[in-house]
């Protein structure tokens, strides 16, 4: 998705790219987009300058739903991830595309979970004596210098059993000696206020909800954490089942952006399901090491020749700091532009406080990051210079404010 341009030319570029297209807003008119207090807090926190002044001028909106804004796992800054409540929050905050990370159960049904084996940190399964014993590794308390342990997978239980669980904020206490202590580990910058019992979703339920909103879908085929084939269930069948769900529901492929970290999944969709494959998103985690970053950048022309049209690294890989101390596009970003590829990136609002330079997502620009308002400084470079087409966010309202202000 990489094109270097300014906001005035963005909508034209989006439309002409033919991959990420803004759908008409008529189907969004049934609800009012609310951005809440957080964007204003971030803008107020910014250093003085032209960007801050522009964002301040937009304080009264109007705020609109935008396909530039992708809901990452719902709205997990404050709501348990991959829950019905999180989806509704994301919709109200203006996300035009909503995500379901797709995992499979013991009976080979598809459900929404960020990882196949995260039920011990994202649900109440350990509190459920009828299900906790079915975990790959049931709860073992921390003792004699050994850390706590638990490992519970969607593939340990059936779809029906999965649906009886409650979603909670992702987190755990590594020093816990009881299940209750273990489950009390929500990161300091999130909240348990809306975490009484989040409603989990199957993939089909997610499709039905998002379709009722009239919004876009981005299902991610999660890399299995069990050996494949799983009881005869192959990776190819898993990839096909995810696409088949949209075909069965009558969803137009133009509304679906299938994702995977595994390039073979992308190539499978390109070959077997080209209508869906042309919007397939290659989630690129190769950039996590310097060597991997260099190899990933070098591989981009070859991926483009194989038909991959959308690259999606974490957003740190798209920027760097130049000799004058300015945040500018990275080599990876320039390579995708040269190859004519589009870029989606992830994940905004996962970092907590930025007053000490940020975390994983800001690692290439940390020397010039010193306050929460710098989130918008980085986002502005990603949009205006890198030319990203969309960004995942744990709190869509933050990006919606910017997107509405700049007509994205």
PDB file of N, CA, C and O in Angstrom, residues 35 47 53 99 118 137 140 150 169 225 228-229 233 238 265 288 311 322 337 358 381 384:
ATOM      1  N   UNK A  35     -15.970   9.244  19.230  1.00  0.00           N
ATOM      2  CA  UNK A  35     -14.539   9.033  19.465  1.00  0.00           C
ATOM      3  C   UNK A  35     -14.150   9.159  20.933  1.00  0.00           C
ATOM      4  O   UNK A  35     -13.034   8.796  21.309  1.00  0.00           O
ATOM      5  N   UNK A  47       3.330  17.974  21.014  1.00  0.00           N
ATOM      6  CA  UNK A  47       4.152  19.178  20.942  1.00  0.00           C
ATOM      7  C   UNK A  47       3.499  20.170  19.988  1.00  0.00           C
ATOM      8  O   UNK A  47       2.814  19.779  19.034  1.00  0.00           O
ATOM      9  N   UNK A  53      -2.106  21.726  15.420  1.00  0.00           N
ATOM     10  CA  UNK A  53      -3.085  22.773  15.081  1.00  0.00           C
ATOM     11  C   UNK A  53      -4.169  22.230  14.165  1.00  0.00           C
ATOM     12  O   UNK A  53      -5.360  22.520  14.345  1.00  0.00           O
ATOM     13  N   UNK A  99     -11.735  -7.260  12.730  1.00  0.00           N
ATOM     14  CA  UNK A  99     -10.901  -8.455  12.644  1.00  0.00           C
ATOM     15  C   UNK A  99     -11.443  -9.621  13.462  1.00  0.00           C
ATOM     16  O   UNK A  99     -12.003  -9.439  14.542  1.00  0.00           O
ATOM     17  N   UNK A 118      -4.391 -19.609  23.697  1.00  0.00           N
ATOM     18  CA  UNK A 118      -4.340 -18.472  24.623  1.00  0.00           C
ATOM     19  C   UNK A 118      -5.537 -18.464  25.579  1.00  0.00           C
ATOM     20  O   UNK A 118      -5.763 -17.490  26.289  1.00  0.00           O
ATOM     21  N   UNK A 137      -1.880 -28.312  29.033  1.00  0.00           N
ATOM     22  CA  UNK A 137      -1.172 -28.324  30.310  1.00  0.00           C
ATOM     23  C   UNK A 137      -2.035 -27.585  31.331  1.00  0.00           C
ATOM     24  O   UNK A 137      -2.106 -26.353  31.315  1.00  0.00           O
ATOM     25  N   UNK A 140      -0.483 -25.147  36.821  1.00  0.00           N
ATOM     26  CA  UNK A 140       0.485 -25.569  37.827  1.00  0.00           C
ATOM     27  C   UNK A 140       1.017 -24.314  38.512  1.00  0.00           C
ATOM     28  O   UNK A 140       1.564 -23.436  37.840  1.00  0.00           O
ATOM     29  N   UNK A 150       0.476 -22.897  32.487  1.00  0.00           N
ATOM     30  CA  UNK A 150      -0.840 -23.315  32.004  1.00  0.00           C
ATOM     31  C   UNK A 150      -0.819 -23.158  30.492  1.00  0.00           C
ATOM     32  O   UNK A 150      -0.149 -22.261  29.958  1.00  0.00           O
ATOM     33  N   UNK A 169      -9.817  -9.782  29.957  1.00  0.00           N
ATOM     34  CA  UNK A 169      -8.678  -9.056  29.422  1.00  0.00           C
ATOM     35  C   UNK A 169      -7.460  -9.971  29.412  1.00  0.00           C
ATOM     36  O   UNK A 169      -7.200 -10.710  30.370  1.00  0.00           O
ATOM     37  N   UNK A 225      -0.761 -24.004  16.609  1.00  0.00           N
ATOM     38  CA  UNK A 225       0.198 -24.310  17.669  1.00  0.00           C
ATOM     39  C   UNK A 225       0.176 -25.796  18.015  1.00  0.00           C
ATOM     40  O   UNK A 225       0.773 -26.213  19.001  1.00  0.00           O
ATOM     41  N   UNK A 228       0.328 -30.172  12.572  1.00  0.00           N
ATOM     42  CA  UNK A 228      -0.610 -30.364  11.465  1.00  0.00           C
ATOM     43  C   UNK A 228      -0.111 -31.482  10.564  1.00  0.00           C
ATOM     44  O   UNK A 228       1.084 -31.638  10.385  1.00  0.00           O
ATOM     45  N   UNK A 229      -0.980 -32.309   9.965  1.00  0.00           N
ATOM     46  CA  UNK A 229      -2.429 -32.267  10.123  1.00  0.00           C
ATOM     47  C   UNK A 229      -2.860 -32.600  11.553  1.00  0.00           C
ATOM     48  O   UNK A 229      -2.202 -33.386  12.226  1.00  0.00           O
ATOM     49  N   UNK A 233      -6.845 -33.037   9.850  1.00  0.00           N
ATOM     50  CA  UNK A 233      -7.211 -31.696   9.382  1.00  0.00           C
ATOM     51  C   UNK A 233      -5.957 -31.006   8.865  1.00  0.00           C
ATOM     52  O   UNK A 233      -5.039 -30.704   9.632  1.00  0.00           O
ATOM     53  N   UNK A 238      -7.945 -26.067   6.359  1.00  0.00           N
ATOM     54  CA  UNK A 238      -8.148 -24.974   7.316  1.00  0.00           C
ATOM     55  C   UNK A 238      -8.263 -23.639   6.567  1.00  0.00           C
ATOM     56  O   UNK A 238      -9.204 -22.859   6.784  1.00  0.00           O
ATOM     57  N   UNK A 265      -0.114 -19.808   2.959  1.00  0.00           N
ATOM     58  CA  UNK A 265      -1.564 -19.540   3.009  1.00  0.00           C
ATOM     59  C   UNK A 265      -1.945 -18.494   1.959  1.00  0.00           C
ATOM     60  O   UNK A 265      -2.964 -18.638   1.278  1.00  0.00           O
ATOM     61  N   UNK A 288      11.348  -8.629  12.421  1.00  0.00           N
ATOM     62  CA  UNK A 288      11.639  -8.514  13.848  1.00  0.00           C
ATOM     63  C   UNK A 288      13.125  -8.557  14.186  1.00  0.00           C
ATOM     64  O   UNK A 288      13.515  -8.192  15.297  1.00  0.00           O
ATOM     65  N   UNK A 311       1.243  -6.013   1.753  1.00  0.00           N
ATOM     66  CA  UNK A 311       2.173  -6.373   2.814  1.00  0.00           C
ATOM     67  C   UNK A 311       1.730  -5.707   4.112  1.00  0.00           C
ATOM     68  O   UNK A 311       1.200  -4.590   4.102  1.00  0.00           O
ATOM     69  N   UNK A 322      16.021   9.939  10.391  1.00  0.00           N
ATOM     70  CA  UNK A 322      17.147  10.309   9.522  1.00  0.00           C
ATOM     71  C   UNK A 322      18.202  11.105  10.292  1.00  0.00           C
ATOM     72  O   UNK A 322      18.067  11.344  11.502  1.00  0.00           O
ATOM     73  N   UNK A 337       6.655   0.463  -2.099  1.00  0.00           N
ATOM     74  CA  UNK A 337       6.169   1.470  -3.048  1.00  0.00           C
ATOM     75  C   UNK A 337       6.716   1.193  -4.448  1.00  0.00           C
ATOM     76  O   UNK A 337       5.994   1.227  -5.446  1.00  0.00           O
ATOM     77  N   UNK A 358       8.408   4.595  24.044  1.00  0.00           N
ATOM     78  CA  UNK A 358       7.580   3.547  23.469  1.00  0.00           C
ATOM     79  C   UNK A 358       8.214   2.173  23.591  1.00  0.00           C
ATOM     80  O   UNK A 358       9.220   1.973  24.265  1.00  0.00           O
ATOM     81  N   UNK A 381       3.260  10.476   9.644  1.00  0.00           N
ATOM     82  CA  UNK A 381       4.313  10.055   8.712  1.00  0.00           C
ATOM     83  C   UNK A 381       3.883   8.799   7.958  1.00  0.00           C
ATOM     84  O   UNK A 381       4.083   8.684   6.744  1.00  0.00           O
ATOM     85  N   UNK A 384       1.092  10.247   5.421  1.00  0.00           N
ATOM     86  CA  UNK A 384       1.465  11.268   4.437  1.00  0.00           C
ATOM     87  C   UNK A 384       2.740  10.942   3.664  1.00  0.00           C
ATOM     88  O   UNK A 384       2.901  11.389   2.530  1.00  0.00           O
TER      89      UNK A 384
END
